[in-house]
Amino acid sequence: GAKASGRNCARVFDPSDPESSDESENIAALLKIAIHHDLVSLVYQPIEDLASGRHDSVEALMRLKTLDGNIIPPSLFIPIAERTGSILELGRWAIRTVCRDLLADNHVQTASVNVSPIQLKTPGFAASVAAILYETGVAGSRLAFEITEGLEMEKHSEVLRCISDLKTLGIKIWLDDFGTGFAGLSWLRLIDFDTVKIDRSFLHDSVSVRGEAMLQDIIGLIRNRGPRILVEGVETSVQLALLRTMHIDAVQGYHVGRPAPAELYHRRPTSGAKSLPV
Ligand code: C2E
Ligand code: MG
Ligand code: MG
Ligand code: MG
């Protein structure tokens, strides 16, 4: 167990104890060596365009494992990576890896990458992205950056300038997890998003009549601004049938496909297939 941990016996990750500072320190240390030790990877989850039925867009999701192979969820390691600054190196790695995977895949048109507010606020971020595009030869238009509506408004002029630079590179900007806080509405007014992703919590509530009305209201709010609307977390055919009646542009969720490594992604058809869980 954890008590016996020595040099060659890493402490076992305990998800029931996420606040443990020991655990955070271990993860912080792991994040520093993750890229060189091949402990970090990306999985891709398909996005279905409802009009065409095609799965020609994917979201890249980061995975981290410990030296002894335990999986640490992003909800745990991303906040630590943000706090310690590791997110900058990991974020560049993710964008470069997505670009390389895109070059190897003719079916997937666009890949979206989650980008932390820390990255957007770091001077030179857009330039580092431009360098990756140049180095890999991938068109910026094949990338979308998902920014979370939790992004704080302080320093927002820097963020807005960065977003405008990214758009100049052809990169699309998506708003992630819409509806989880109030900031999303402000960002919707400030930024011309290509796509807004409605948080999956709205879908889970929409089994009730009241939940469905809430979802309609949210869609109305976004619709007036003009972006494409995607609903996250679609898990059942009942949910999908409901969304088809609501003028949604795209859906993502376990019902459409589970996140899978690029190697698996290449081998599956662009539409209609269920992927293997990761
Ligand atoms: P997100 O960007 O909102 O990603 C969607 C999350 O929902 C993913 O969890 C995905 O696996 C999960 N999901 C997809 N379909 C369903 C469904 O039908 N039902 C349910 N219950 N869940 C579904 P994951 O991979 O654990 O990522 C969690 C969060 O961690 C992401 O939320 C994102 O905010 C963050 N994250 C992941 N990868 C990265 C990254 O490379 N960079 C940054 N900055 N953040 C990342
Ligand atoms: Mg996302
Ligand atoms: Mg999301
Ligand atoms: Mg989310």
GROMACS .gro file of C-alpha atoms and ligand atoms in nm:
model
  327
    1GLY     CA    1   0.000   0.000   0.000
    2ALA     CA    2   0.084   0.367   0.011
    3LYS     CA    3   0.276   0.342   0.338
    4ALA     CA    4   0.532   0.106   0.194
    5SER     CA    5   0.621   0.340  -0.092
    6GLY     CA    6   0.990   0.359  -0.159
    7ARG     CA    7   1.204   0.458  -0.452
    8ASN     CA    8   1.064   0.207  -0.696
    9CYS     CA    9   0.715   0.179  -0.553
   10ALA     CA   10   0.502   0.479  -0.652
   11ARG     CA   11   0.214   0.564  -0.420
   12VAL     CA   12  -0.116   0.430  -0.538
   13PHE     CA   13  -0.349   0.699  -0.663
   14ASP     CA   14  -0.650   0.737  -0.433
   15PRO     CA   15  -0.941   0.909  -0.613
   16SER     CA   16  -1.141   0.928  -0.288
   17ASP     CA   17  -0.883   1.168  -0.149
   18PRO     CA   18  -0.838   1.436  -0.418
   19GLU     CA   19  -0.755   1.708  -0.165
   20SER     CA   20  -0.456   1.525  -0.023
   21SER     CA   21  -0.158   1.756  -0.068
   22ASP     CA   22   0.073   1.453  -0.089
   23GLU     CA   23  -0.130   1.328  -0.382
   24SER     CA   24  -0.121   1.670  -0.548
   25GLU     CA   25   0.256   1.686  -0.506
   26ASN     CA   26   0.293   1.341  -0.659
   27ILE     CA   27   0.078   1.438  -0.955
   28ALA     CA   28   0.263   1.769  -0.993
   29ALA     CA   29   0.593   1.578  -1.008
   30LEU     CA   30   0.446   1.324  -1.250
   31LEU     CA   31   0.326   1.602  -1.481
   32LYS     CA   32   0.682   1.735  -1.512
   33ILE     CA   33   0.811   1.401  -1.648
   34ALA     CA   34   0.491   1.285  -1.821
   35ILE     CA   35   0.584   1.377  -2.179
   36HIS     CA   36   0.934   1.225  -2.168
   37HIS     CA   37   0.809   0.905  -2.004
   38ASP     CA   38   0.519   0.863  -2.243
   39LEU     CA   39   0.267   0.886  -1.958
   40VAL     CA   40   0.048   1.137  -2.134
   41SER     CA   41  -0.167   1.057  -2.435
   42LEU     CA   42  -0.465   1.182  -2.629
   43VAL     CA   43  -0.793   1.009  -2.703
   44TYR     CA   44  -1.042   1.136  -2.959
   45GLN     CA   45  -1.418   1.149  -2.924
   46PRO     CA   46  -1.631   1.183  -3.238
   47ILE     CA   47  -1.874   1.470  -3.292
   48GLU     CA   48  -2.177   1.406  -3.512
   49ASP     CA   49  -2.310   1.672  -3.743
   50LEU     CA   50  -2.685   1.619  -3.723
   51ALA     CA   51  -2.768   1.751  -4.071
   52SER     CA   52  -2.520   1.528  -4.256
   53GLY     CA   53  -2.490   1.244  -4.003
   54ARG     CA   54  -2.114   1.262  -4.052
   55HIS     CA   55  -1.852   1.219  -3.782
   56ASP     CA   56  -1.587   1.436  -3.940
   57SER     CA   57  -1.488   1.626  -3.630
   58VAL     CA   58  -1.334   1.502  -3.304
   59GLU     CA   59  -1.245   1.640  -2.962
   60ALA     CA   60  -0.899   1.561  -2.825
   61LEU     CA   61  -0.901   1.463  -2.456
   62MET     CA   62  -0.585   1.423  -2.250
   63ARG     CA   63  -0.505   1.108  -2.053
   64LEU     CA   64  -0.238   1.065  -1.785
   65LYS     CA   65  -0.112   0.748  -1.624
   66THR     CA   66   0.125   0.692  -1.334
   67LEU     CA   67   0.454   0.502  -1.373
   68ASP     CA   68   0.275   0.188  -1.256
   69GLY     CA   69  -0.008   0.231  -1.501
   70ASN     CA   70  -0.290   0.382  -1.295
   71ILE     CA   71  -0.510   0.629  -1.479
   72ILE     CA   72  -0.552   0.978  -1.334
   73PRO     CA   73  -0.862   1.164  -1.460
   74PRO     CA   74  -0.825   1.511  -1.620
   75SER     CA   75  -1.062   1.656  -1.359
   76LEU     CA   76  -0.781   1.585  -1.111
   77PHE     CA   77  -0.461   1.653  -1.305
   78ILE     CA   78  -0.563   1.953  -1.521
   79PRO     CA   79  -0.618   2.187  -1.220
   80ILE     CA   80  -0.279   2.077  -1.080
   81ALA     CA   81  -0.113   2.132  -1.420
   82GLU     CA   82  -0.269   2.479  -1.428
   83ARG     CA   83  -0.151   2.562  -1.077
   84THR     CA   84   0.206   2.446  -1.136
   85GLY     CA   85   0.244   2.579  -1.492
   86SER     CA   86   0.290   2.232  -1.645
   87ILE     CA   87  -0.019   2.303  -1.855
   88LEU     CA   88   0.194   2.522  -2.085
   89GLU     CA   89   0.424   2.238  -2.193
   90LEU     CA   90   0.142   1.981  -2.191
   91GLY     CA   91  -0.077   2.217  -2.393
   92ARG     CA   92   0.189   2.267  -2.662
   93TRP     CA   93   0.245   1.892  -2.670
   94ALA     CA   94  -0.130   1.834  -2.715
   95ILE     CA   95  -0.160   2.081  -3.003
   96ARG     CA   96   0.147   1.935  -3.178
   97THR     CA   97   0.019   1.578  -3.130
   98VAL     CA   98  -0.327   1.669  -3.262
   99CYS     CA   99  -0.165   1.828  -3.570
  100ARG     CA  100   0.040   1.512  -3.639
  101ASP     CA  101  -0.266   1.290  -3.592
  102LEU     CA  102  -0.468   1.515  -3.826
  103LEU     CA  103  -0.204   1.476  -4.099
  104ALA     CA  104  -0.238   1.097  -4.072
  105ASP     CA  105  -0.618   1.104  -4.098
  106ASN     CA  106  -0.810   1.208  -4.408
  107HIS     CA  107  -1.154   1.140  -4.263
  108VAL     CA  108  -1.131   1.383  -3.976
  109GLN     CA  109  -1.163   1.741  -4.096
  110THR     CA  110  -1.141   1.924  -3.765
  111ALA     CA  111  -1.005   1.842  -3.421
  112SER     CA  112  -1.089   2.051  -3.119
  113VAL     CA  113  -0.840   2.092  -2.835
  114ASN     CA  114  -0.924   2.212  -2.485
  115VAL     CA  115  -0.718   2.520  -2.406
  116SER     CA  116  -0.672   2.642  -2.053
  117PRO     CA  117  -0.719   3.009  -1.957
  118ILE     CA  118  -0.356   2.996  -1.835
  119GLN     CA  119  -0.243   2.929  -2.192
  120LEU     CA  120  -0.456   3.211  -2.335
  121LYS     CA  121  -0.312   3.456  -2.081
  122THR     CA  122   0.050   3.357  -2.148
  123PRO     CA  123   0.229   3.608  -2.373
  124GLY     CA  124   0.345   3.440  -2.694
  125PHE     CA  125   0.087   3.161  -2.686
  126ALA     CA  126  -0.056   3.244  -3.031
  127ALA     CA  127   0.299   3.266  -3.169
  128SER     CA  128   0.381   2.922  -3.028
  129VAL     CA  129   0.070   2.784  -3.197
  130ALA     CA  130   0.171   2.948  -3.525
  131ALA     CA  131   0.511   2.778  -3.495
  132ILE     CA  132   0.347   2.437  -3.446
  133LEU     CA  133   0.126   2.489  -3.753
  134TYR     CA  134   0.431   2.589  -3.957
  135GLU     CA  135   0.640   2.297  -3.830
  136THR     CA  136   0.369   2.035  -3.893
  137GLY     CA  137   0.222   2.189  -4.209
  138VAL     CA  138  -0.135   2.164  -4.080
  139ALA     CA  139  -0.385   2.433  -4.184
  140GLY     CA  140  -0.510   2.633  -3.887
  141SER     CA  141  -0.865   2.585  -4.019
  142ARG     CA  142  -0.848   2.216  -3.918
  143LEU     CA  143  -0.813   2.316  -3.551
  144ALA     CA  144  -1.066   2.444  -3.301
  145PHE     CA  145  -0.975   2.559  -2.951
  146GLU     CA  146  -1.232   2.498  -2.679
  147ILE     CA  147  -1.230   2.760  -2.410
  148THR     CA  148  -1.429   2.716  -2.095
  149GLU     CA  149  -1.688   2.967  -1.989
  150GLY     CA  150  -1.523   2.956  -1.646
  151LEU     CA  151  -1.251   3.177  -1.794
  152GLU     CA  152  -1.214   3.473  -1.560
  153MET     CA  153  -1.281   3.820  -1.692
  154GLU     CA  154  -0.973   3.977  -1.536
  155LYS     CA  155  -0.705   4.044  -1.795
  156HIS     CA  156  -0.969   3.992  -2.058
  157SER     CA  157  -0.812   4.236  -2.304
  158GLU     CA  158  -0.505   4.005  -2.326
  159VAL     CA  159  -0.732   3.707  -2.376
  160LEU     CA  160  -0.930   3.886  -2.647
  161ARG     CA  161  -0.610   3.984  -2.830
  162CYS     CA  162  -0.484   3.627  -2.812
  163ILE     CA  163  -0.814   3.493  -2.946
  164SER     CA  164  -0.806   3.740  -3.231
  165ASP     CA  165  -0.448   3.628  -3.318
  166LEU     CA  166  -0.560   3.262  -3.312
  167LYS     CA  167  -0.849   3.346  -3.545
  168THR     CA  168  -0.604   3.512  -3.783
  169LEU     CA  169  -0.430   3.173  -3.801
  170GLY     CA  170  -0.764   3.023  -3.912
  171ILE     CA  171  -0.826   2.846  -3.581
  172LYS     CA  172  -1.189   2.828  -3.476
  173ILE     CA  173  -1.285   2.925  -3.123
  174TRP     CA  174  -1.549   2.720  -2.943
  175LEU     CA  175  -1.711   2.793  -2.607
  176ASP     CA  176  -1.712   2.480  -2.386
  177ASP     CA  177  -1.942   2.381  -2.097
  178PHE     CA  178  -2.191   2.660  -2.169
  179GLY     CA  179  -2.447   2.711  -1.895
  180THR     CA  180  -2.236   2.603  -1.600
  181GLY     CA  181  -2.188   2.961  -1.477
  182PHE     CA  182  -2.277   3.320  -1.559
  183ALA     CA  183  -1.952   3.409  -1.736
  184GLY     CA  184  -2.063   3.231  -2.053
  185LEU     CA  185  -2.317   3.500  -2.131
  186SER     CA  186  -2.052   3.774  -2.108
  187TRP     CA  187  -1.813   3.582  -2.331
  188LEU     CA  188  -2.093   3.521  -2.579
  189ARG     CA  189  -2.127   3.899  -2.612
  190LEU     CA  190  -1.751   3.960  -2.644
  191ILE     CA  191  -1.638   3.681  -2.876
  192ASP     CA  192  -1.768   3.559  -3.209
  193PHE     CA  193  -1.764   3.184  -3.136
  194ASP     CA  194  -1.779   2.934  -3.419
  195THR     CA  195  -1.952   2.678  -3.193
  196VAL     CA  196  -2.103   2.678  -2.845
  197LYS     CA  197  -2.106   2.348  -2.656
  198ILE     CA  198  -2.395   2.319  -2.411
  199ASP     CA  199  -2.288   2.143  -2.093
  200ARG     CA  200  -2.418   1.792  -2.048
  201SER     CA  201  -2.590   1.881  -1.718
  202PHE     CA  202  -2.873   2.036  -1.923
  203LEU     CA  203  -2.926   1.715  -2.110
  204HIS     CA  204  -2.954   1.505  -1.798
  205ASP     CA  205  -3.223   1.739  -1.669
  206SER     CA  206  -3.408   1.746  -1.998
  207VAL     CA  207  -3.579   1.413  -1.929
  208SER     CA  208  -3.826   1.626  -1.734
  209VAL     CA  209  -4.057   1.879  -1.900
  210ARG     CA  210  -3.899   2.161  -1.701
  211GLY     CA  211  -3.550   2.051  -1.805
  212GLU     CA  212  -3.653   2.049  -2.169
  213ALA     CA  213  -3.785   2.405  -2.138
  214MET     CA  214  -3.452   2.510  -1.981
  215LEU     CA  215  -3.263   2.360  -2.273
  216GLN     CA  216  -3.492   2.546  -2.517
  217ASP     CA  217  -3.419   2.874  -2.336
  218ILE     CA  218  -3.044   2.815  -2.348
  219ILE     CA  219  -3.061   2.734  -2.719
  220GLY     CA  220  -3.260   3.054  -2.777
  221LEU     CA  221  -2.995   3.259  -2.597
  222ILE     CA  222  -2.715   3.119  -2.813
  223ARG     CA  223  -2.912   3.110  -3.138
  224ASN     CA  224  -2.950   3.490  -3.144
  225ARG     CA  225  -2.572   3.524  -3.154
  226GLY     CA  226  -2.537   3.294  -3.453
  227PRO     CA  227  -2.286   3.021  -3.360
  228ARG     CA  228  -2.326   2.651  -3.430
  229ILE     CA  229  -2.482   2.471  -3.130
  230LEU     CA  230  -2.346   2.139  -3.001
  231VAL     CA  231  -2.486   1.944  -2.707
  232GLU     CA  232  -2.240   1.738  -2.500
  233GLY     CA  233  -2.303   1.416  -2.310
  234VAL     CA  234  -2.563   1.246  -2.531
  235GLU     CA  235  -2.590   0.899  -2.383
  236THR     CA  236  -2.921   0.759  -2.512
  237SER     CA  237  -3.126   0.738  -2.831
  238VAL     CA  238  -3.412   0.909  -2.644
  239GLN     CA  239  -3.193   1.213  -2.577
  240LEU     CA  240  -3.076   1.216  -2.938
  241ALA     CA  241  -3.435   1.200  -3.067
  242LEU     CA  242  -3.529   1.494  -2.845
  243LEU     CA  243  -3.231   1.699  -2.967
  244ARG     CA  244  -3.321   1.632  -3.330
  245THR     CA  245  -3.646   1.823  -3.269
  246MET     CA  246  -3.461   2.120  -3.114
  247HIS     CA  247  -3.253   2.258  -3.401
  248ILE     CA  248  -2.920   2.146  -3.261
  249ASP     CA  249  -2.633   2.142  -3.511
  250ALA     CA  250  -2.412   1.875  -3.357
  251VAL     CA  251  -2.396   1.621  -3.075
  252GLN     CA  252  -2.124   1.445  -2.879
  253GLY     CA  253  -2.148   1.175  -2.616
  254TYR     CA  254  -2.119   0.806  -2.540
  255HIS     CA  255  -2.422   0.735  -2.764
  256VAL     CA  256  -2.234   0.878  -3.063
  257GLY     CA  257  -1.896   0.734  -2.967
  258ARG     CA  258  -1.656   0.692  -2.677
  259PRO     CA  259  -1.315   0.860  -2.671
  260ALA     CA  260  -1.059   0.630  -2.841
  261PRO     CA  261  -0.687   0.644  -2.925
  262ALA     CA  262  -0.596   0.777  -3.272
  263GLU     CA  263  -0.493   0.427  -3.390
  264LEU     CA  264  -0.846   0.303  -3.329
  265TYR     CA  265  -0.999   0.617  -3.468
  266HIS     CA  266  -0.829   0.576  -3.806
  267ARG     CA  267  -0.978   0.232  -3.858
  268ARG     CA  268  -1.339   0.317  -3.805
  269PRO     CA  269  -1.587   0.448  -4.060
  270THR     CA  270  -1.677   0.818  -4.055
  271SER     CA  271  -2.036   0.755  -3.959
  272GLY     CA  272  -2.266   0.525  -3.770
  273ALA     CA  273  -2.011   0.314  -3.584
  274LYS     CA  274  -1.972   0.276  -3.210
  275SER     CA  275  -1.616   0.299  -3.089
  276LEU     CA  276  -1.444   0.107  -2.815
  277PRO     CA  277  -1.445   0.264  -2.469
  278VAL     CA  278  -1.126   0.409  -2.326
  279C2E     P1  279  -1.477   1.868  -2.156
  279C2E     O1  280  -1.387   1.944  -2.246
  279C2E     O2  281  -1.614   1.923  -2.134
  279C2E     O3  282  -1.481   1.720  -2.219
  279C2E     C1  283  -1.594   1.637  -2.214
  279C2E     C2  284  -1.583   1.535  -2.103
  279C2E     O4  285  -1.704   1.460  -2.095
  279C2E     C3  286  -1.472   1.432  -2.126
  279C2E     O5  287  -1.426   1.391  -1.998
  279C2E     C4  288  -1.549   1.318  -2.193
  279C2E     O6  289  -1.485   1.194  -2.182
  279C2E     C5  290  -1.677   1.323  -2.116
  279C2E     N1  291  -1.791   1.268  -2.190
  279C2E     C6  292  -1.807   1.260  -2.324
  279C2E     N2  293  -1.926   1.206  -2.356
  279C2E     C7  294  -1.989   1.179  -2.239
  279C2E     C8  295  -2.116   1.123  -2.205
  279C2E     O7  296  -2.196   1.085  -2.290
  279C2E     N3  297  -2.144   1.111  -2.071
  279C2E     C9  298  -2.057   1.151  -1.974
  279C2E     N4  299  -2.094   1.134  -1.847
  279C2E     N5  300  -1.937   1.206  -2.004
  279C2E    C10  301  -1.904   1.220  -2.133
  279C2E     P2  302  -1.271   1.384  -1.964
  279C2E     O8  303  -1.196   1.328  -2.081
  279C2E     O9  304  -1.259   1.315  -1.834
  279C2E    O10  305  -1.229   1.535  -1.950
  279C2E    C11  306  -1.279   1.615  -1.848
  279C2E    C12  307  -1.242   1.760  -1.867
  279C2E    O11  308  -1.099   1.775  -1.853
  279C2E    C13  309  -1.274   1.814  -2.005
  279C2E    O12  310  -1.410   1.848  -2.012
  279C2E    C14  311  -1.180   1.933  -2.010
  279C2E    O13  312  -1.235   2.043  -1.942
  279C2E    C15  313  -1.059   1.882  -1.935
  279C2E     N6  314  -0.958   1.837  -2.032
  279C2E    C16  315  -0.944   1.717  -2.094
  279C2E     N7  316  -0.840   1.716  -2.178
  279C2E    C17  317  -0.783   1.840  -2.170
  279C2E    C18  318  -0.670   1.904  -2.233
  279C2E    O14  319  -0.601   1.847  -2.320
  279C2E     N8  320  -0.643   2.033  -2.195
  279C2E    C19  321  -0.719   2.099  -2.103
  279C2E     N9  322  -0.686   2.227  -2.071
  279C2E    N10  323  -0.826   2.043  -2.045
  279C2E    C20  324  -0.858   1.916  -2.077
  280MG      MG  325  -1.408   2.028  -2.419
  281MG      MG  326  -1.736   2.036  -2.229
  282MG      MG  327  -1.749   1.948  -1.942
   0.00000   0.00000   0.00000
